[in-house]
Coordinates of C-alpha atoms and ligand atoms in Angstrom, one line a residue:
M1 CA -40.3 48.0 22.3
S2 CA -39.9 47.4 26.0
L3 CA -37.5 48.5 28.7
L4 CA -36.3 45.6 30.7
V5 CA -34.2 45.6 33.9
Q6 CA -32.4 42.3 34.1
K7 CA -30.7 41.3 37.3
Y8 CA -28.2 38.5 37.4
G9 CA -27.4 36.9 40.8
G10 CA -24.0 35.6 41.8
S11 CA -24.5 32.1 40.4
S12 CA -25.5 33.6 37.0
V13 CA -22.1 35.3 36.7
A14 CA -20.1 32.8 38.7
D15 CA -17.3 32.2 36.0
A16 CA -16.2 33.3 32.6
D17 CA -18.5 30.9 30.8
R18 CA -21.5 32.1 32.8
I19 CA -20.7 35.7 32.1
R20 CA -20.5 35.0 28.4
A21 CA -23.8 33.2 28.5
V22 CA -25.4 36.2 30.3
A23 CA -23.8 38.6 27.7
D24 CA -25.3 36.4 24.9
H25 CA -28.8 36.7 26.5
V26 CA -28.5 40.4 26.9
A27 CA -27.3 40.8 23.3
R28 CA -30.3 38.8 22.1
T29 CA -32.8 40.8 24.2
R30 CA -31.2 43.9 22.8
R31 CA -31.4 42.7 19.2
A32 CA -35.0 41.8 19.7
G33 CA -35.5 45.5 19.9
N34 CA -35.7 46.0 23.7
D35 CA -33.9 48.5 25.9
V36 CA -32.0 46.7 28.7
V37 CA -30.5 47.8 32.0
V38 CA -28.5 45.1 33.6
V39 CA -27.8 44.8 37.4
V40 CA -25.2 42.3 38.5
S41 CA -24.2 40.7 41.8
A42 CA -20.7 39.7 42.7
M43 CA -19.4 36.5 41.0
G44 CA -20.4 33.3 42.8
K45 CA -19.5 33.4 46.5
T46 CA -17.2 36.4 46.2
T47 CA -19.1 38.4 48.8
D48 CA -18.9 35.5 51.3
R49 CA -15.2 35.3 50.6
L50 CA -14.6 39.0 51.2
V51 CA -16.5 38.6 54.5
R52 CA -14.2 35.8 55.6
L53 CA -11.1 37.7 54.5
A54 CA -12.1 40.6 56.7
D55 CA -12.6 38.2 59.6
D56 CA -9.1 36.9 59.0
V57 CA -7.6 40.3 59.0
S58 CA -9.3 41.9 61.9
S59 CA -11.9 41.6 64.6
V60 CA -12.6 45.3 64.4
Q61 CA -14.4 46.1 61.2
P62 CA -15.8 49.6 60.9
N63 CA -18.9 49.4 58.8
R64 CA -17.7 52.0 56.4
E65 CA -14.8 49.8 55.6
V66 CA -16.9 46.7 55.3
D67 CA -19.0 48.5 52.7
M68 CA -15.9 49.7 50.8
L69 CA -14.7 46.1 50.8
L70 CA -17.9 44.3 49.9
S71 CA -18.9 46.8 47.1
S72 CA -15.8 45.7 45.2
G73 CA -17.2 42.3 44.3
E74 CA -19.9 43.8 42.0
R75 CA -17.3 45.9 40.2
I76 CA -15.6 42.8 39.0
S77 CA -18.7 41.3 37.5
M78 CA -20.0 44.5 35.9
S79 CA -16.7 45.3 34.1
L80 CA -16.2 41.7 32.9
L81 CA -19.8 41.6 31.6
C82 CA -19.3 44.8 29.6
M83 CA -16.2 43.3 28.0
A84 CA -18.1 40.2 27.1
L85 CA -20.8 42.4 25.6
A86 CA -18.2 44.4 23.7
E87 CA -17.0 41.2 22.0
L88 CA -20.6 40.6 20.9
G89 CA -20.8 44.1 19.4
V90 CA -23.1 45.4 22.1
E91 CA -22.2 48.8 23.4
A92 CA -22.3 48.6 27.2
T93 CA -21.1 50.8 30.0
S94 CA -20.6 49.8 33.6
Y95 CA -21.6 52.0 36.6
T96 CA -20.9 51.6 40.3
G97 CA -23.9 52.4 42.5
S98 CA -22.7 55.9 43.0
Q99 CA -22.0 56.5 39.3
A100 CA -25.5 55.2 38.7
G101 CA -26.9 57.9 41.0
I102 CA -28.1 55.6 43.7
I103 CA -28.2 57.8 46.8
T104 CA -28.7 56.1 50.2
D105 CA -28.9 57.0 53.8
A106 CA -25.7 56.6 55.8
V107 CA -26.5 53.4 57.6
H108 CA -23.5 51.4 56.5
T109 CA -24.0 47.6 55.7
R110 CA -27.8 48.1 55.5
A111 CA -28.4 51.4 53.8
K112 CA -31.7 52.3 52.3
I113 CA -32.1 54.0 48.9
V114 CA -33.4 57.5 49.3
E115 CA -33.2 58.8 45.8
I116 CA -31.9 57.8 42.3
R117 CA -30.5 60.3 40.0
A118 CA -30.7 58.2 36.9
D119 CA -29.6 60.7 34.3
R120 CA -26.4 58.9 33.3
L121 CA -28.3 55.6 32.8
R122 CA -31.0 57.4 30.8
A123 CA -28.3 59.0 28.6
T124 CA -26.7 55.6 28.0
L125 CA -30.1 54.2 27.0
D126 CA -30.9 57.1 24.8
G127 CA -27.5 56.6 23.0
G128 CA -28.5 53.0 22.3
G129 CA -26.2 51.5 24.9
V130 CA -26.7 49.0 27.8
P131 CA -26.0 50.3 31.3
V132 CA -24.6 47.6 33.5
V133 CA -25.0 48.6 37.1
A134 CA -23.2 47.2 40.2
G135 CA -26.0 45.8 42.4
F136 CA -26.2 46.1 46.2
Q137 CA -24.5 49.5 46.6
G138 CA -25.0 53.2 46.6
M139 CA -23.5 56.4 47.9
S140 CA -24.6 58.3 51.0
L141 CA -25.1 62.0 51.0
E142 CA -21.7 62.2 52.8
R143 CA -20.4 60.6 49.6
D144 CA -19.3 57.3 51.2
V145 CA -19.9 54.0 49.5
T146 CA -22.7 52.1 51.2
T147 CA -24.2 48.7 50.7
L148 CA -27.9 47.7 51.0
G149 CA -27.5 44.5 53.0
R150 CA -26.9 40.9 51.8
G151 CA -28.9 40.1 48.7
G152 CA -29.3 43.8 48.0
S153 CA -28.8 43.6 44.2
D154 CA -32.5 42.6 44.0
T155 CA -33.4 45.9 45.6
T156 CA -31.1 47.8 43.2
A157 CA -32.8 46.2 40.2
V158 CA -36.3 46.9 41.4
A159 CA -35.5 50.5 42.4
L160 CA -34.0 51.1 38.9
A161 CA -37.0 49.5 37.3
A162 CA -39.3 51.8 39.3
V163 CA -37.4 55.0 38.6
L164 CA -36.9 54.2 34.9
N165 CA -40.5 53.0 34.5
A166 CA -39.4 49.7 33.1
D167 CA -42.0 47.2 31.8
V168 CA -40.6 44.3 33.9
C169 CA -37.8 43.6 36.3
E170 CA -36.4 40.1 35.5
I171 CA -34.5 38.5 38.3
Y172 CA -32.2 35.8 37.0
T173 CA -31.1 33.1 39.4
D174 CA -30.2 29.4 39.6
V175 CA -33.7 28.2 40.2
S176 CA -36.4 28.3 37.7
G177 CA -38.9 30.3 39.8
V178 CA -40.7 30.4 43.1
F179 CA -41.7 27.0 44.4
S180 CA -44.4 25.8 46.8
A181 CA -41.6 24.7 49.1
D182 CA -37.8 24.4 48.9
P183 CA -37.4 21.6 46.3
R184 CA -34.3 20.3 48.1
I185 CA -36.5 19.4 51.0
V186 CA -39.7 18.6 49.1
P187 CA -38.8 17.1 45.7
E188 CA -42.5 17.2 44.5
A189 CA -42.7 21.0 45.2
R190 CA -44.4 22.9 42.4
K191 CA -43.2 25.9 40.5
L192 CA -45.7 28.7 40.8
S193 CA -46.5 30.5 37.6
R194 CA -47.9 33.6 39.3
I195 CA -48.1 34.9 42.8
S196 CA -49.2 38.2 44.3
F197 CA -46.8 40.7 45.9
E198 CA -48.5 40.1 49.2
E199 CA -47.7 36.4 49.1
M200 CA -44.2 36.9 47.9
L201 CA -43.6 39.4 50.7
E202 CA -44.7 36.9 53.3
M203 CA -42.6 34.2 51.6
A204 CA -39.5 36.5 51.5
A205 CA -40.0 37.5 55.1
T206 CA -40.3 33.9 56.3
G207 CA -37.4 32.2 54.5
G208 CA -38.3 31.8 50.9
R209 CA -34.8 32.6 49.8
V210 CA -35.4 33.6 46.2
L211 CA -35.9 37.4 46.7
M212 CA -34.7 39.9 49.2
L213 CA -37.6 41.1 51.3
R214 CA -37.0 44.8 50.7
S215 CA -36.9 44.4 47.0
V216 CA -40.4 42.9 47.1
E217 CA -41.7 45.7 49.3
F218 CA -40.3 48.2 46.8
A219 CA -41.8 46.3 43.8
R220 CA -45.2 46.3 45.5
N221 CA -45.1 50.0 46.5
H222 CA -44.1 51.0 43.0
G223 CA -46.1 48.5 41.0
V224 CA -43.0 46.9 39.4
A225 CA -43.9 43.5 37.9
L226 CA -41.2 40.9 38.7
H227 CA -40.3 37.8 36.7
V228 CA -38.1 35.4 38.7
R229 CA -36.4 33.0 36.3
S230 CA -33.4 30.8 35.6
S231 CA -30.3 32.0 33.8
F232 CA -29.4 28.3 33.3
T233 CA -32.5 27.2 31.4
W234 CA -33.9 30.6 30.4
E235 CA -37.4 29.1 30.6
P236 CA -40.3 31.2 31.9
G237 CA -40.3 31.4 35.6
T238 CA -42.7 32.9 38.2
W239 CA -44.4 36.3 37.8
V240 CA -44.9 38.4 40.9
D241 CA -47.6 40.9 40.4
E242 CA -50.7 42.7 41.7
E243 CA -53.3 40.2 43.0
D244 CA -56.1 39.8 40.5
A245 CA -58.9 37.6 39.5
T246 CA -56.8 35.5 37.2
M247 CA -54.6 34.2 40.0
E248 CA -55.2 30.7 41.2
D249 CA -57.2 31.0 44.4
A250 CA -55.4 28.4 46.4
I251 CA -56.0 28.6 50.1
V252 CA -52.4 27.9 50.8
T253 CA -49.7 28.7 48.2
A254 CA -46.4 27.7 49.8
V255 CA -44.6 26.5 52.9
T256 CA -41.4 28.3 53.8
H257 CA -38.9 27.7 56.6
D258 CA -36.1 29.6 58.1
V259 CA -33.5 28.1 60.4
T260 CA -31.6 31.3 60.8
E261 CA -33.9 32.8 63.4
A262 CA -33.2 32.9 67.1
K263 CA -35.3 33.4 70.1
V264 CA -34.7 35.7 73.1
T265 CA -36.6 35.7 76.3
V266 CA -36.6 38.4 79.0
I267 CA -37.7 36.8 82.2
G268 CA -39.6 38.3 85.1
V269 CA -40.6 41.6 83.5
P270 CA -42.8 43.6 85.9
D271 CA -46.3 43.9 84.5
R272 CA -46.4 47.7 84.2
P273 CA -47.2 50.0 81.3
G274 CA -44.2 51.2 79.3
L275 CA -41.7 48.4 79.9
A276 CA -42.3 46.6 76.6
A277 CA -42.1 50.0 74.9
Q278 CA -38.7 50.5 76.5
L279 CA -37.5 47.1 75.6
F280 CA -38.5 47.3 71.9
R281 CA -37.3 50.9 71.6
G282 CA -33.9 49.7 72.8
L283 CA -33.9 47.0 70.1
A284 CA -35.2 49.4 67.4
D285 CA -32.5 51.9 68.2
R286 CA -29.9 49.2 67.4
H287 CA -31.8 48.4 64.1
V288 CA -32.8 44.9 65.2
N289 CA -35.6 43.4 63.2
V290 CA -37.9 41.8 65.7
D291 CA -40.4 39.3 64.3
M292 CA -42.6 37.2 66.6
I293 CA -43.4 38.5 70.0
V294 CA -45.0 36.5 72.8
Q295 CA -45.9 37.9 76.2
N296 CA -47.5 35.6 78.7
T297 CA -50.3 36.6 81.1
S298 CA -48.6 37.8 84.2
L299 CA -48.5 35.7 87.3
H300 CA -47.7 37.4 90.6
G301 CA -47.1 40.7 88.8
T302 CA -44.3 39.6 86.4
T303 CA -44.3 38.2 82.9
D304 CA -41.8 36.7 80.4
I305 CA -41.5 38.3 77.0
S306 CA -40.1 36.2 74.2
F307 CA -39.3 37.4 70.7
T308 CA -37.5 36.2 67.6
V309 CA -34.7 38.0 65.7
P310 CA -32.5 37.1 62.7
G311 CA -29.6 35.0 63.9
Y312 CA -27.1 37.7 63.0
D313 CA -28.9 40.1 65.4
L314 CA -28.8 37.7 68.3
A315 CA -25.7 39.0 69.9
V316 CA -26.7 42.6 69.8
S317 CA -30.3 41.7 71.0
T318 CA -29.1 39.9 74.0
E319 CA -26.7 42.7 74.8
V320 CA -29.5 45.3 74.6
C321 CA -31.7 43.0 76.8
E322 CA -29.0 42.5 79.4
Q323 CA -28.4 46.2 79.7
L324 CA -32.2 46.7 80.1
V325 CA -32.7 44.0 82.8
P326 CA -31.8 46.3 85.7
V327 CA -33.6 49.2 84.2
L328 CA -36.8 47.2 83.7
G329 CA -36.5 45.4 87.0
A330 CA -36.6 42.1 85.1
S331 CA -34.8 39.0 86.4
G332 CA -32.7 37.8 83.4
V333 CA -32.3 37.0 79.7
T334 CA -32.0 33.7 77.9
S335 CA -31.4 33.0 74.2
D336 CA -31.9 30.0 71.9
A337 CA -30.5 29.8 68.4
D338 CA -31.7 26.3 67.9
V339 CA -35.1 27.2 66.6
A340 CA -36.7 27.4 63.1
R341 CA -39.8 29.1 61.8
V342 CA -42.1 27.2 59.5
S343 CA -44.7 29.2 57.7
L344 CA -47.7 28.6 55.5
V345 CA -48.5 31.4 53.1
G346 CA -51.6 31.9 50.9
A347 CA -53.9 34.7 49.9
G348 CA -56.9 32.4 50.1
M349 CA -56.5 32.0 53.9
K350 CA -58.2 35.3 54.3
T351 CA -61.5 33.7 53.4
H352 CA -61.0 30.2 54.6
P353 CA -61.2 29.4 58.3
G354 CA -59.7 26.1 59.5
V355 CA -56.2 26.5 58.1
T356 CA -54.8 27.1 61.5
A357 CA -56.5 24.0 62.9
L358 CA -55.2 21.8 60.1
T359 CA -51.7 23.3 60.6
F360 CA -51.6 22.5 64.3
E361 CA -53.2 19.0 63.7
T362 CA -50.5 18.2 61.1
L363 CA -47.7 19.2 63.3
A364 CA -49.2 17.3 66.2
S365 CA -49.5 14.1 64.2
A366 CA -45.8 14.5 63.3
G367 CA -45.0 14.8 67.0
I368 CA -43.6 18.3 66.5
N369 CA -44.0 20.8 69.4
I370 CA -45.0 24.4 68.6
E371 CA -43.0 26.9 70.7
M372 CA -44.4 30.2 69.3
I373 CA -47.1 31.1 66.9
S374 CA -47.7 34.3 64.8
T375 CA -50.2 35.0 62.1
S376 CA -51.1 37.6 59.5
S377 CA -54.2 37.6 57.3
I378 CA -52.4 35.4 54.8
R379 CA -49.7 33.6 56.9
I380 CA -49.4 31.3 59.8
S381 CA -45.9 30.8 61.3
C382 CA -44.9 28.3 64.0
M383 CA -41.6 28.3 65.8
V384 CA -40.3 24.7 66.2
R385 CA -37.0 23.0 67.1
A386 CA -34.5 23.5 64.3
S387 CA -34.1 19.7 64.0
A388 CA -37.8 19.3 63.2
A389 CA -38.1 22.0 60.5
E390 CA -37.7 19.8 57.5
E391 CA -40.1 17.2 58.7
A392 CA -42.6 20.0 59.5
V393 CA -42.3 21.4 55.9
R394 CA -42.8 18.0 54.3
A395 CA -45.8 17.3 56.5
L396 CA -47.5 20.6 55.8
H397 CA -46.8 20.5 52.1
A398 CA -48.5 17.1 52.0
A399 CA -51.4 18.0 54.3
F400 CA -52.4 21.0 52.2
D401 CA -51.8 19.1 48.9
L402 CA -49.5 21.8 47.5
A403 CA -47.9 19.5 44.9
G404 CA -51.2 20.1 43.0
Ligands
LIG1 N1 -23.2 40.3 46.4 C1 -24.2 40.6 47.5 C2 -24.4 39.5 48.4 O1 -23.9 38.4 48.2 C3 -25.4 41.2 46.9 C4 -26.3 40.3 46.1 O2 -25.8 39.3 45.6 O3 -27.4 40.6 46.0 O4 -25.2 39.6 49.3
MG2 MG1 -29.3 37.1 45.8

């Protein structure tokens, strides 16, 4: 007998039929002799709709109230799923994040889990029931409802799998696994049967939209095996696990792209120790996630510093930079949202030189200009014009023969 955590994303519970199909699958997993903990997202595009509703009501949206609003979506799906399970004769009990004992810090709209007091869930399991937990939310030590950031139900599921010592955390979605590129852009993209946490982390960080980045970090840190699969076909999907000898040793595993990034440049920063520190401290204090950073060699004692941020952090980033311009003695700030990041990810890169050269050659033959570059031991990312992103993905997927 195994303990499974099954997370169902918004599309998996989008309407009454989908909810009944999920209940059926949970019931069958249960009858096969497994214990199951279910984590649900809000139905379909509910969270987006709530965000728009808030925008229609007010331009002033205290984060505490945003969390109270957005957390309501998951309550709808968890209670409906329990009703569908009841009809199938499966005893199930729904829990909000706070009832499930998910304690977070108090950073509303992007809270981090600090502790899980899972005794109620354990009691339900011990009694033979199925706990159905609202994803994406928790409760701060001040007892306010918090949310974990968009896509946060993945993190809820992985965190519960870790604390309950589950055998696997199954992430059900509307695609059949993790692909070598977005199949909407590259139709011949290949479904990967297994990838390492490291590769999945790089993919999640660079636009592979299947899993929330933090959930993968959590899974790696706690050794939770993930199985990403479809709730439409129920076929086996992609396993994300510790890297080992049985994994295919491809040099490059996947190409990802992200058009939601934006670029900020602080112009004319005096070339003195401590100024970059001040700039990035200012951004960190506002919780901005900076990714690529480029600082040119200084000419005449000043330099330009460019960096990329998620699009939703662009406004606050430019605000921070503009405030710091006089403090740093810089000459100005520019921003550009019309960029995209295209990345190649693969554990085999560590031991194969030449990947960078082929990447640049491929983009060059496609006439695509590279504006910024960053690398890790298993990733190469290039910033290009947003309009060139799809062509870059197709060219790189072909050049590295990822269709297999
Ligand atoms: N419903 C939330 C969102 O749309 C959380 C999730 O689906 O993971 O972001
Ligand atoms: Mg999601």
